[in-house]
Coordinates of C-alpha atoms in Angstrom, one line a residue:
Chain A
M1 CA -21.9 17.1 -17.8
A2 CA -24.7 16.6 -15.3
S3 CA -27.4 17.1 -18.0
K4 CA -26.4 13.9 -19.7
K5 CA -27.7 10.6 -18.3
S6 CA -24.9 8.9 -16.3
W7 CA -24.2 5.2 -16.2
P8 CA -26.4 3.4 -13.7
L9 CA -25.0 1.6 -10.6
W10 CA -24.8 -2.2 -10.6
E11 CA -24.2 -4.6 -7.7
V12 CA -21.8 -7.4 -8.3
F13 CA -22.1 -11.0 -6.9
V14 CA -19.3 -13.5 -7.5
R15 CA -19.2 -17.3 -7.0
S16 CA -15.6 -18.0 -5.9
K17 CA -15.8 -21.7 -6.8
N18 CA -18.4 -24.2 -7.7
G19 CA -20.2 -25.5 -4.6
L20 CA -20.2 -22.1 -3.0
E21 CA -22.9 -19.4 -3.2
H22 CA -22.5 -16.1 -5.0
R23 CA -21.4 -13.4 -2.6
H24 CA -21.8 -9.6 -2.8
F25 CA -18.4 -8.2 -3.9
G26 CA -19.2 -4.6 -4.5
S27 CA -20.6 -2.3 -7.1
L28 CA -19.7 -0.4 -10.2
H29 CA -21.1 1.8 -13.0
A30 CA -21.9 0.5 -16.5
A31 CA -24.2 1.5 -19.4
D32 CA -25.8 -2.0 -19.7
A33 CA -25.7 -5.5 -18.2
E34 CA -23.1 -6.8 -20.7
M35 CA -20.7 -4.0 -19.8
A36 CA -21.4 -4.4 -16.1
L37 CA -20.3 -8.1 -16.5
E38 CA -17.1 -7.1 -18.3
N39 CA -16.3 -4.4 -15.8
A40 CA -17.0 -6.7 -12.9
R41 CA -14.5 -9.2 -14.4
D42 CA -11.8 -6.5 -14.5
V43 CA -12.6 -4.8 -11.2
Y44 CA -13.4 -7.8 -9.0
T45 CA -11.7 -10.9 -10.4
R46 CA -8.1 -10.0 -11.3
R47 CA -6.7 -12.8 -9.2
N48 CA -8.9 -15.8 -9.8
E49 CA -11.5 -14.7 -7.3
G50 CA -14.4 -16.2 -9.3
V51 CA -15.9 -18.7 -11.7
S52 CA -19.3 -17.0 -12.1
I53 CA -20.5 -13.4 -11.9
W54 CA -24.0 -12.0 -11.4
V55 CA -24.8 -8.3 -11.9
V56 CA -28.0 -6.6 -11.1
E57 CA -28.9 -2.9 -11.3
S58 CA -28.8 -1.5 -7.8
K59 CA -32.3 0.1 -8.2
H60 CA -33.8 -3.4 -8.4
I61 CA -32.7 -4.3 -4.9
T62 CA -35.2 -3.6 -2.1
A63 CA -33.5 -3.4 1.2
S64 CA -35.0 -3.7 4.7
N65 CA -34.7 -0.5 6.8
P66 CA -32.5 -0.9 9.9
E67 CA -35.0 1.3 11.8
H68 CA -37.4 -1.6 11.5
N69 CA -34.9 -4.2 12.8
G70 CA -36.8 -4.5 16.0
E71 CA -40.1 -5.7 14.5
L72 CA -38.4 -7.7 11.8
F73 CA -35.8 -9.6 13.8
E74 CA -36.5 -9.4 17.5
P75 CA -39.4 -11.9 17.4
A76 CA -36.9 -14.6 16.6
Q77 CA -34.9 -13.9 19.7
D78 CA -37.3 -15.5 22.3
K79 CA -38.1 -18.6 20.2
V80 CA -35.6 -20.9 21.8
Y81 CA -37.8 -23.8 21.0
R82 CA -36.6 -23.5 17.4
H83 CA -33.2 -24.8 18.5
P84 CA -32.3 -28.4 19.2
T85 CA -30.8 -27.6 22.6
F86 CA -34.2 -26.6 23.9
Y87 CA -35.3 -30.2 24.1
E88 CA -34.2 -32.5 26.9
V89 CA -32.9 -35.9 25.8
P90 CA -31.2 -38.3 28.2
D91 CA -27.4 -38.5 27.8
D92 CA -27.4 -42.2 26.9
V93 CA -29.7 -41.7 23.9
K94 CA -27.3 -41.9 20.9
H95 CA -27.6 -40.5 17.3
M96 CA -29.9 -37.6 18.1
Chain B
M1 CA -35.9 15.5 14.8
S2 CA -35.5 17.5 18.0
E3 CA -32.0 18.2 19.3
E4 CA -32.6 15.9 22.2
Q5 CA -33.5 13.0 19.9
I6 CA -30.4 13.5 17.9
K7 CA -28.3 13.6 21.0
S8 CA -29.7 10.3 22.2
L9 CA -29.2 8.7 18.7
E10 CA -25.6 10.0 18.7
Q11 CA -25.0 8.5 22.1
K12 CA -26.2 5.1 20.9
F13 CA -24.2 5.4 17.7
N14 CA -21.0 6.1 19.7
Q15 CA -21.7 3.1 21.9
R16 CA -22.0 0.9 18.9
I17 CA -18.6 2.1 17.6
D18 CA -17.1 1.6 21.1
R19 CA -18.4 -2.0 21.0
D20 CA -16.6 -2.4 17.7
E21 CA -19.9 -2.8 15.8
K22 CA -19.8 -1.9 12.1
I23 CA -21.9 0.9 10.7
E24 CA -23.7 0.0 7.4
P25 CA -25.0 2.4 4.7
K26 CA -28.6 2.5 5.8
D27 CA -27.9 2.9 9.5
W28 CA -28.5 6.2 11.2
M29 CA -25.2 8.2 11.5
P30 CA -24.3 11.7 12.6
E31 CA -24.0 14.1 9.7
K32 CA -20.4 14.8 10.6
Y33 CA -19.6 11.1 10.5
R34 CA -21.1 10.9 7.0
Q35 CA -19.3 14.0 5.7
T36 CA -15.9 13.0 7.2
H37 CA -16.2 9.6 5.6
I38 CA -17.2 11.0 2.3
R39 CA -14.2 13.3 2.4
Q40 CA -11.7 10.7 3.5
I41 CA -12.9 7.9 1.3
S42 CA -13.2 10.0 -1.8
Q43 CA -9.8 11.5 -1.3
H44 CA -8.4 8.1 -0.9
A45 CA -10.1 7.1 -4.2
H46 CA -8.7 10.2 -5.9
S47 CA -5.2 9.3 -4.7
E48 CA -5.5 5.9 -6.3
I49 CA -6.7 7.3 -9.6
V50 CA -4.2 10.2 -9.8
G51 CA -1.5 7.8 -8.5
M52 CA -1.8 5.9 -11.8
L53 CA -0.3 8.9 -13.7
P54 CA 3.3 9.0 -12.4
E55 CA 3.7 5.2 -13.1
G56 CA 1.7 5.2 -16.4
N57 CA 4.5 7.5 -17.6
W58 CA 6.9 4.5 -17.6
I59 CA 4.8 1.6 -18.8
T60 CA 5.9 1.9 -22.4
R61 CA 9.6 2.4 -21.4
A62 CA 9.9 -0.4 -18.8
P63 CA 13.3 -2.1 -19.4
S64 CA 12.0 -5.7 -19.8
L65 CA 8.8 -7.6 -20.4
R66 CA 8.8 -8.8 -16.8
R67 CA 9.0 -5.2 -15.5
K68 CA 6.3 -4.1 -18.0
V69 CA 3.7 -6.7 -17.1
A70 CA 4.3 -6.1 -13.4
L71 CA 3.9 -2.3 -13.8
L72 CA 0.8 -2.7 -15.9
A73 CA -0.7 -5.0 -13.3
K74 CA 0.1 -2.6 -10.5
V75 CA -1.4 0.4 -12.4
Q76 CA -4.5 -1.7 -13.2
D77 CA -4.8 -2.6 -9.4
E78 CA -4.7 1.1 -8.6
A79 CA -7.6 1.7 -11.0
G80 CA -9.4 -1.1 -9.3
H81 CA -8.7 0.3 -5.8
G82 CA -10.0 3.7 -6.9
L83 CA -13.2 2.0 -8.1
Y84 CA -13.7 0.0 -4.9
L85 CA -13.3 3.2 -2.9
Y86 CA -15.6 5.4 -5.1
S87 CA -18.3 2.8 -4.7
A88 CA -17.8 2.8 -0.9
A89 CA -18.1 6.6 -0.8
E90 CA -21.3 6.4 -3.0
T91 CA -23.0 4.3 -0.3
L92 CA -22.9 7.5 1.8
G93 CA -25.1 9.4 -0.7
I94 CA -22.6 11.3 -2.9
S95 CA -22.6 10.6 -6.6
R96 CA -19.6 9.6 -8.7
E97 CA -20.0 12.7 -10.9
E98 CA -20.0 14.9 -7.8
M99 CA -16.7 13.3 -6.6
Y100 CA -15.1 13.8 -10.0
E101 CA -16.3 17.4 -10.0
Q102 CA -14.7 18.0 -6.6
L103 CA -11.4 16.5 -7.8
H104 CA -11.4 18.4 -11.1
T105 CA -12.2 21.8 -9.5
G106 CA -9.5 21.3 -6.8
K107 CA -12.1 21.2 -4.0
A108 CA -11.1 17.6 -3.1
K109 CA -7.5 16.8 -2.4
Y110 CA -5.5 13.7 -3.2
S111 CA -2.2 12.5 -1.8
S112 CA 0.5 15.2 -2.3
I113 CA 3.1 12.6 -3.2
F114 CA 1.7 12.2 -6.7
N115 CA 2.6 15.8 -7.5
Y116 CA 6.3 14.9 -7.9
P117 CA 7.7 13.9 -11.3
T118 CA 9.0 10.4 -12.2
I119 CA 12.1 11.2 -14.1
T120 CA 14.0 7.9 -14.2
W121 CA 13.2 4.2 -14.2
A122 CA 14.5 4.0 -10.6
D123 CA 11.5 6.1 -9.6
M124 CA 9.3 3.1 -10.3
G125 CA 11.4 1.2 -7.7
A126 CA 11.3 4.0 -5.2
I127 CA 7.6 4.5 -5.5
G128 CA 6.8 0.8 -5.0
W129 CA 9.2 0.5 -2.1
L130 CA 8.6 3.8 -0.3
V131 CA 5.3 5.2 -1.4
D132 CA 3.4 1.9 -1.4
G133 CA 5.3 1.0 1.8
A134 CA 4.0 4.2 3.5
A135 CA 0.5 3.6 2.0
I136 CA 0.3 0.1 3.4
I137 CA 1.2 1.5 6.9
N138 CA -1.6 3.9 6.5
Q139 CA -4.1 1.4 5.1
V140 CA -3.7 -1.7 7.2
P141 CA -5.4 -0.2 10.3
L142 CA -8.3 0.9 8.0
C143 CA -9.3 -2.7 7.4
N144 CA -10.8 -2.5 10.9
T145 CA -12.4 0.9 10.5
S146 CA -16.0 1.4 11.7
Y147 CA -17.7 2.0 8.4
G148 CA -18.5 -1.4 6.8
P149 CA -18.1 -0.6 3.1
Y150 CA -14.8 1.2 3.7
A151 CA -13.4 -1.6 5.8
R152 CA -14.4 -4.2 3.2
A153 CA -12.8 -2.2 0.4
M154 CA -9.6 -1.8 2.4
V155 CA -9.3 -5.5 3.0
R156 CA -9.3 -6.0 -0.7
V157 CA -6.8 -3.1 -1.3
C158 CA -4.4 -4.4 1.4
K159 CA -4.4 -7.9 0.0
E160 CA -3.4 -6.6 -3.4
E161 CA -1.0 -4.0 -2.3
S162 CA 1.8 -6.1 -0.9
F163 CA 2.9 -7.2 -4.4
H164 CA 3.3 -3.5 -5.3
Q165 CA 5.8 -2.9 -2.6
R166 CA 7.8 -6.1 -3.3
Q167 CA 8.0 -5.3 -7.1
G168 CA 9.3 -1.9 -6.2
F169 CA 11.9 -3.2 -3.8
E170 CA 13.0 -5.7 -6.4
I171 CA 13.6 -2.9 -8.9
M172 CA 15.7 -1.1 -6.3
L173 CA 17.7 -4.2 -5.4
K174 CA 18.5 -4.9 -9.0
L175 CA 19.7 -1.4 -9.6
A176 CA 21.6 -1.2 -6.4
N177 CA 23.5 -4.3 -7.3
G178 CA 24.0 -3.2 -10.9
T179 CA 26.6 -0.9 -12.5
P180 CA 27.8 2.2 -10.6
E181 CA 25.5 4.3 -12.9
Q182 CA 22.5 2.1 -12.0
K183 CA 23.3 2.2 -8.3
E184 CA 23.6 6.0 -8.5
M185 CA 20.2 6.1 -10.2
A186 CA 18.7 4.1 -7.3
Q187 CA 20.4 6.4 -4.8
D188 CA 19.1 9.5 -6.6
A189 CA 15.5 8.1 -6.6
L190 CA 15.8 7.4 -2.8
N191 CA 17.1 11.0 -2.3
R192 CA 14.1 12.5 -4.1
W193 CA 11.4 10.2 -2.7
W194 CA 12.4 9.9 0.9
W195 CA 11.1 13.1 2.3
P196 CA 7.9 13.3 0.3
S197 CA 7.2 9.7 1.5
L198 CA 7.6 10.8 5.1
M199 CA 5.2 13.8 4.4
M200 CA 2.7 11.4 2.9
L201 CA 1.8 10.1 6.4
G202 CA 0.3 13.5 7.1
P203 CA 1.1 16.6 9.1
T204 CA 2.5 16.2 12.6
D205 CA -0.1 15.4 15.3
A206 CA 0.0 19.0 16.6
E207 CA -1.1 20.3 13.2
S208 CA -3.5 17.6 12.3
V209 CA -7.0 18.9 12.6
H210 CA -9.0 15.7 12.1
T211 CA -7.0 13.3 14.2
E212 CA -8.9 13.4 17.4
Q213 CA -12.4 12.8 16.0
S214 CA -11.1 10.3 13.5
M215 CA -9.5 8.2 16.3
K216 CA -12.9 8.1 18.1
W217 CA -14.6 6.8 15.0
K218 CA -11.8 4.3 14.3
L219 CA -11.3 6.0 11.0
K220 CA -7.8 6.3 12.3
R221 CA -6.1 3.9 14.7
K222 CA -2.7 5.5 15.1
T223 CA -1.6 9.1 14.8
N224 CA 0.3 10.4 11.9
D225 CA 3.5 10.7 13.9
E226 CA 3.2 7.1 15.2
L227 CA 2.7 5.9 11.6
R228 CA 5.7 7.9 10.4
Q229 CA 7.9 6.5 13.1
Q230 CA 6.8 2.9 12.2
F231 CA 7.5 3.6 8.6
I232 CA 11.0 4.9 9.3
D233 CA 11.8 2.1 11.7
Q234 CA 10.9 -0.6 9.2
T235 CA 12.4 1.1 6.1
V236 CA 15.9 2.0 7.4
P237 CA 17.0 -1.7 7.6
Q238 CA 15.6 -2.3 4.1
A239 CA 17.8 0.6 2.8
D240 CA 20.8 -1.1 4.5
V241 CA 20.0 -4.3 2.6
L242 CA 20.0 -2.3 -0.6
G243 CA 23.3 -0.6 0.4
L244 CA 21.8 2.8 -0.2
T245 CA 22.0 5.8 2.1
I246 CA 18.9 7.6 3.5
P247 CA 19.3 11.3 2.8
D248 CA 19.0 12.4 6.4
P249 CA 22.2 13.3 8.3
D250 CA 20.3 13.3 11.6
L251 CA 19.0 9.8 11.2
K252 CA 20.3 7.8 14.2
W253 CA 19.3 4.7 16.2
N254 CA 18.0 5.7 19.6
E255 CA 18.8 2.8 22.0
E256 CA 16.5 4.2 24.7
R257 CA 13.5 4.6 22.5
Q258 CA 14.3 1.5 20.4
S259 CA 13.5 3.7 17.4
Y260 CA 15.3 5.9 14.9
D261 CA 15.6 9.6 15.5
F262 CA 15.3 11.6 12.4
G263 CA 15.8 15.2 11.0
D264 CA 13.3 17.9 10.6
I265 CA 10.7 17.6 7.8
D266 CA 10.3 20.6 5.5
W267 CA 6.6 21.2 6.2
E268 CA 6.6 24.4 4.2
E269 CA 7.2 22.2 1.1
F270 CA 4.4 19.9 2.1
W271 CA 1.9 22.8 2.4
Q272 CA 3.0 24.3 -0.8
V273 CA 2.4 21.0 -2.6
V274 CA -1.0 20.5 -0.9
K275 CA -2.0 24.0 -1.9
G276 CA -1.3 23.2 -5.6
H277 CA 2.3 24.5 -6.0
G278 CA 4.1 21.2 -6.4
P279 CA 6.1 20.4 -9.5
M280 CA 3.3 18.4 -11.1
N281 CA 0.0 19.6 -9.7
K282 CA -1.2 21.3 -12.8
E283 CA -0.1 18.6 -15.1
R284 CA -1.9 15.8 -13.0
M285 CA -5.1 17.8 -13.0
K286 CA -4.9 18.5 -16.6
A287 CA -4.5 14.8 -17.4
R288 CA -7.5 13.9 -15.3
V289 CA -9.8 16.6 -16.7
N290 CA -8.7 15.7 -20.2
A291 CA -9.4 12.0 -19.6
W292 CA -12.9 12.9 -18.3
E293 CA -13.8 15.4 -21.0
N294 CA -12.3 13.5 -23.9
G295 CA -14.1 10.3 -22.7
A296 CA -17.5 12.1 -22.6
W297 CA -18.6 11.0 -26.1
V298 CA -17.7 7.4 -25.3
R299 CA -19.8 7.4 -22.1
E300 CA -22.7 9.1 -24.0
A301 CA -22.5 6.7 -26.9
A302 CA -22.5 3.7 -24.6
M303 CA -25.6 5.0 -22.8
A304 CA -27.4 5.8 -26.1
Y305 CA -26.6 2.2 -27.3
A306 CA -27.9 0.7 -24.1
D307 CA -31.1 2.8 -24.4
K308 CA -31.6 1.7 -28.0
K309 CA -31.2 -1.9 -27.2
E310 CA -33.6 -1.6 -24.2
K311 CA -36.2 -0.1 -26.5
Q312 CA -35.8 -2.8 -29.2
H313 CA -36.0 -5.4 -26.5
S314 CA -39.3 -4.0 -25.1
K315 CA -40.7 -3.7 -28.6
E316 CA -40.0 -7.4 -29.3
A317 CA -41.7 -8.3 -26.0
V318 CA -44.9 -6.6 -27.2

């Protein structure tokens, strides 16, 4: 059983309706992309959850490591000047 | 890592859970958290998959097209729920094959309720009404559990599950209001499924070995006994609507507790079934192992075809 090559894992992304982005829905196993699409349709869209499906083999996704969250994301925390409320504008100035 | 480092990581981890933060697959987690989640999520997945068998037994014999499409859709949902849950467990580092192996060798358990036979059509009603009813009570709190992939899978499961219970209740209602023979059939199904449904919510708190740790990790939000009382309190009035009698002579409203008192559960039976001596344990496992083994050539052929196409594709590219 284990000696045979098993079906790879795929990540499934579904667009629930036009105008919205594809969102990660889950994963599944399939022999190839076509089967992954068909399985995704059966597993994740039985109740009109989608109008478009993307599948990508999980091994092609590179994920950031939570242990590096500090160096990756903390620098953004003290950059308040990237937000509009940092700037002082008199109350009577409209449309800004 | 030194023992001290692990201790400090564990402390931070527990604080995150106390703050209701979710844990995601690549986050550091204590080994015991990982193992407990693999055990619970995979057993939950196995229960969905084995749970298709008792109902699959009736798909071809459903009494009308309406009942047949509903039952088919329900069984298909259960396959889907099993797949959501297997994928959630896989994010913790166990492979799908390993989980199947554990199921097939009896190392992993599944819900003991599926080791009872479905001998009449009314059993489809009783399963939907009682077994799915008890499952919902178990599952709703899990939508808020600490492990992100499990919680997300449970949100999907719970959304889909309520039709399961309603279609079961509708079957019971129709039979209970039918001919005397039909009503008797419904009563007989209730008689057989009532006690196993109560057992399904797990051993009493005093006997439950995992409860305390699981509550800390929010893998459990209420104890088995609390869930069981909730199930009884909400199901008794439903049985009254059906005009059926719950097979427990000690069942009585307790004004003071604002809850139903109920009779003793035969835990000896529960443990016998868990240990593999239920009426259908062998048959269920045989069906799963056969499905896996007889499907092997299909899985291999699909993989060989995918490999061949891939090779052709790269040849064309050159």
